[in-house]
């Protein structure tokens, strides 16, 4: 938004007309490529690479966005919520697009060298939570973080959780992922002294109500230092974890 | 229900007419005292003392029931969900009625000598869960069980829970009581090898939705050996724990 | 957890270094086979055979776990929530794996000889509840219990229910399974004097809301001695029934 | 609505102008007394006495309506959902207004002589359901029906219910009232061969969610011949029962 | 249940032993054909033909039940919730089984001659509600009623509804079926002076939440004389309508 | 409804008999073509072209309606909620039927010349909301409005929204469409001084609960001048926008 | 927001420094009076008088705001959701503040002369909806509209509704207010050809769930031209009605 | 938990017996004062001062805890959710206890000197959110942070929000607090490049459902970098913000 102040300065200096300034304020920061307005300045303004939410877009739309960003040298780009078939279609159009099936994400361009302050620990209660965990882990790596993965550390077997005590105590941020009763973040939050980002998953059946049970558990956590993102939102947790890790 | 077969035998033997038998099948096992049908045979048939649910009844109705049961020598009687003011009113009419404010229950008659197989452990996550815990503990004692109380053993401080490891390992049945995120039964269920009866409480605010969060957590527990009763239903958990402890 | 004390003893006796003890406390009790940490000591610690929740795992993952457990002589193993196609795939890799389609479970190894105190009665309200009932019945048998099955005994035809009165009165634990209005456990709870474990099922339509109606009914049961597990959770009810039956 | 056709006839015969007819169609059938449009023709058109829903009205408004109807000789009038204090205020203004506290209703005018085809049975699961039951019973009597009351016949003690078998088999319509798990109508519906009108009540706590549990149970009843009205709506059940009883 | 008294009489007369009587009370009234207990005496006891709920049963199970009932001369039989493919399979085994696709029901045996007191009007708000309406209409005809069908009479076009005023005023019972906002029963209930049975349907999208919106509307109807059955439960409404029509 | 008064005038003038008038009031305004009552007078009475809700109808039914309306010269007709396959089938029978896949709508007849007072702005938060937006935009054009489309203007990038400030300030009515957190109408409502019609969409996952989150957001908007239609109901918003734009 | 462009012009012309412009863009349009930022320019920018939401503010805070606005000559001001006691306190400090108890609103300053295009009709289903209706009517008058009130016109008595047909046909905008089943807007929407703004109210009990039933009904209205505001939000409906009436 | 390793070292060195070690692991870190186990080592282990949740405790219990902690020199202590009356009672017993009514918190001991990395911005949408905001701000100050407060910056008046752009851009962590539609965090998340902790509040009425609407909005935020805590949980947000600010 200093961009806003810059434009005002330009106007004052007479280097920019008012009409042009108004236009600039609106049209500049992104390229309209038809299906979406790609935000080319986002990296500078927001401190993050561009991420495309793949679920509501066709393979054709995704490929078009990827090409536009490659032309603008706005790489790397991450595409989330991308199923296998759509990814294959995108790869037809953009062969160097790299797909990670376990996390349902694809990346165009080089993974950055980690430049965060510490490590992000991605912890899950069960193996069924792995797709969400991989979305989180790959997103965090894409955003320049070193990631440690510990899956299947549910609270019903404390041995399994305590086996990861070193990793818990060494992390700078913890992403705790669980479905069903969603108790993992509460127990981890009691052990750790760093921020815990809780991700409820839709793993479960019956009264899990698509992740609602885990979501409510996490929001009501008796442990301090726990905040929550949407059900299955591995990306969201990773994004905030990365912000924290880069402070 | 062998009562049912007994009646048939009586009919066959000619000791009972058909009309009378039909009447007997319907009218016998309880005394109609106007406001409620007091089940005087319940103790024999069900293996349990009579319990009066006090919430929907006036002090006058409760006193009338207590007197009727005292006359029938159907003591002791437990009255649950009884607030302080109503209890005082009942005591006006039935002075030897004994009220326990912390668990909102009253008892008329002697507490029985414990005759269960082992101990029932009543465990809570926080001190705010104490009213429900006391309802459970007093009910269990009323039903003839030895009770061990460990309150304030929440999962966010594992030290607190592990401090009760001996009691957990020695109990024959565990009643695990928690509000908020309701994770206690899951963690306890992972440590113990006996039945865990989970009681969600309405302790909490916001997204605890009156105990719904804890209830869903407990129903979705990843630990085996956990079953659940209604929100704040300390009585129900104690009743089943007593059944198990007397098998 | 006496395991915990054992380790401390070893340390004190000088037979174990501190670092090694810490590692032992974490790494010992299960074998990490990549996709999951198989808990080989579970049988001893928890008093139960290992059970694999099949829903979130691929056939390949399940086969790998089965093989690992066979190698460690940790049989028998039960796999729940396993559909027909996945079971067939597992059988390709592990031919002696035995699949029971009606209950959607598979078993590797011998069914144990029943060693419980009494019989577990599995009772359903309708024939549509049979898949959940079979999951419960087969799990209970797998855990060493004698099981009696009475299906289609709904409360709208009391004749049908009363026809099973002998079985109800002879059981040591009752698993009462119902969808729709979920009234069966309340009526059975009024007849029996043993613990009733209620299992709501997702059988129904419209305002059954995927089993929510039956779940709420059971949680609000006016009968004492009823506790509840998750919707369609035949396994969970059987596990706790077995714990009770082995006390 | 033949009223509508009558007006058309009047117009054709030239006895009524068009403008006047239009006005007549709109203005005639009720007297506007300021706070409400009292429907003086309702008895003829709908086959029922006027009933005032007292909850949203002040004592002053109720008294005004009662006076207007007395003047029009439109008695008797029933006022429902009327608490004790408001009733006392109304009685100040209309001394012959008769209040029944247990059902929270008041009546101005004579109770009619029963003229229905048979008896309406009002059955409740517990004594706590009595206020709703009395609203139903008094309404049914107000609408000209003979009413039989059987309260406290819950399904957890089948003896209690079966004791009322005669009344169940003799009724022409049954109003079955229950809170908590709401199983009564399902069991009664299996015994009776007449219409069962189910009334869920807000009796209960925790997961009864203000009557939602009982409501869902009743909507999902496995018994045929059961239909449901709103939570605590004793009036509504009685109104329909009376319609059926007067067919 | 006079059956019960009959058995007692037989015992008294010495014509029946006690053991035999007990067995009789349990085993007689239905034939156990493996998958279900077919209630052969139901017609006598309940005043209704047998109805099979087809949704949870396989074609094979349904065919077996139909054959058993044909052998016992317990026809006609109605099978509800039967999709086209399953019906075709049943017809392979029982060729004279007659399928009505629009209402998803099949019938084995002759439709009875109507013997009710009056006509049942089946009214829908829109054409999308037709499958539920046909389930209701065919069920009512199967139970011996004359049925009048008026579909597409929604409240947003009062002309359409008023066009059916004659049918509304002539019916003895009205089944009012609507999805979306579910207002039809309220408006019809204001016009008619006979019982209105309201059936919410799952027609709609978004905030109709699978019929919840229509269900709540109908339960809260400001019109008197309206009661409600489960979402899409055309059968249930028809069953009660038939009971009322045969009083 | 002046139609109603017209009929009365005809009766008074003796040009119409009473019976005939009654029939006319009911039967005239629509042609019953079997599956639905097509409202041929609707355009005059309601000020709008006929719209067919395609979701609950078969291709055959839709084609029949279209043909009937073409014969009555009641064109143009809009069919909403029409998927690609059904549209193709309709086009087999009615080749000049024009299908717009992006908005899932089809039109028979000419689009009218815009005759509204101003422009309707259709604004979406993201590209995934486009199907709902196109349903709205095409409906508004069908109803005679000039439409401006601005898609992908979400609140998380204020630049994108502010880029459309001119269009926002120039519109006579704004349709603001958003899924997920549904904040767009609140922000737009703060900028504009014209009516904002908010359309929640089912775009999102997890705690969006099928559009519930966006719906609640919009209902609770802190901005004045915002009203809401059903989830995904682009048609409904456009219809009201058109009413406003034609005042 | 032309304010925004104005500032840019000032900068270009050299009449305003950049820092000052930035400050101006932020600080000008409202006066910070401690408890709230009163938006003094709002009337110009938004085309509406200032409205204070009284519910979350103390009498002292409200009085302070009123005084500040009176000093700035920003009258009239409307205060909504103001109970009787708080209003009396405000009047102590600002005696000329005028309170309307029936609508729970207060006004400081003169009511404006109506300057809208037509009349706004405020219609309710029952007398219990009057408080919400008065909030709507008084707000609309405050915003410069002529208002017609028709209360108690519920759909269960179509006579009552049709009696107001003239007012319905003459209104430019209709605010239709109903609790319970919320059917009024659907029926009115079928009669009128102007925008209908639906206001669900919390009037009702049981399954009305605090207005949820009416809200869902209105969102699912089968009538076109209906949009919805929050439960009990008479103010919101009136605000949008006024916007429409002033177009 | 290095405490755990320390104990092991002590055992190995022979300075501690096994039994004693086991006892130490359980009993040491907190002092049992009857009503609660006060965690005296918490500050070291968790990096935070002790906080007492006041809602479920009596004034007497709180005073007892405060005295115990003062004796152990474990000050300062924060007590949250403490209403005015209870605070006054506590102050009777502990006069130097300092109460802040606006945030419903009390503190015993000195506020620490801020030692965080940057500033925490506490931002609210409206003045009604102030109690939650003050709970957050005072908690953050108690935990050693510099806090900036900007209240009443709702999204419906972007001017108000943009006026705080400097504070938004300068903060290290942002706590965004809003009720009703809860859009504030989404808009702020689009402007800022630091973690945003969103706090839904129960401010609102009707379809805000006690904060549910705001909660869902925030969980579904289209802005990246936003995580959420429980409704009204100012403390929780502040705790995590402090953790982040002290990394």
GROMACS .gro file of C-alpha atoms in nm, chain H residues 33 35 38 52 57-71 79 82 86-95 97 108:
model
   33
 1762UNK     CA    1  -0.424  -2.645   4.712
 1764UNK     CA    2  -0.959  -2.686   4.461
 1767UNK     CA    3  -0.149  -2.472   4.075
 1781UNK     CA    4  -0.651  -1.847   3.602
 1786UNK     CA    5  -1.447  -2.073   4.015
 1787UNK     CA    6  -1.588  -1.901   4.321
 1788UNK     CA    7  -1.437  -1.585   4.461
 1789UNK     CA    8  -1.314  -1.791   4.753
 1790UNK     CA    9  -1.133  -2.038   4.528
 1791UNK     CA   10  -0.974  -1.759   4.328
 1792UNK     CA   11  -0.855  -1.581   4.641
 1793UNK     CA   12  -0.705  -1.906   4.771
 1794UNK     CA   13  -0.516  -1.960   4.446
 1795UNK     CA   14  -0.388  -1.602   4.445
 1796UNK     CA   15  -0.260  -1.633   4.801
 1797UNK     CA   16  -0.087  -1.963   4.728
 1798UNK     CA   17   0.087  -1.815   4.426
 1799UNK     CA   18   0.191  -1.503   4.612
 1800UNK     CA   19   0.349  -1.722   4.877
 1808UNK     CA   20  -0.752  -1.392   3.626
 1811UNK     CA   21  -1.416  -1.233   3.616
 1815UNK     CA   22  -1.678  -1.163   4.203
 1816UNK     CA   23  -1.382  -0.930   4.158
 1817UNK     CA   24  -1.501  -0.715   4.446
 1818UNK     CA   25  -1.523  -1.023   4.665
 1819UNK     CA   26  -1.171  -1.129   4.568
 1820UNK     CA   27  -1.046  -0.780   4.649
 1821UNK     CA   28  -1.190  -0.814   4.999
 1822UNK     CA   29  -0.953  -1.103   5.055
 1823UNK     CA   30  -0.662  -0.981   4.843
 1824UNK     CA   31  -0.679  -0.600   4.847
 1826UNK     CA   32  -0.562  -0.744   4.338
 1837UNK     CA   33  -0.212  -0.965   4.102
   0.00000   0.00000   0.00000
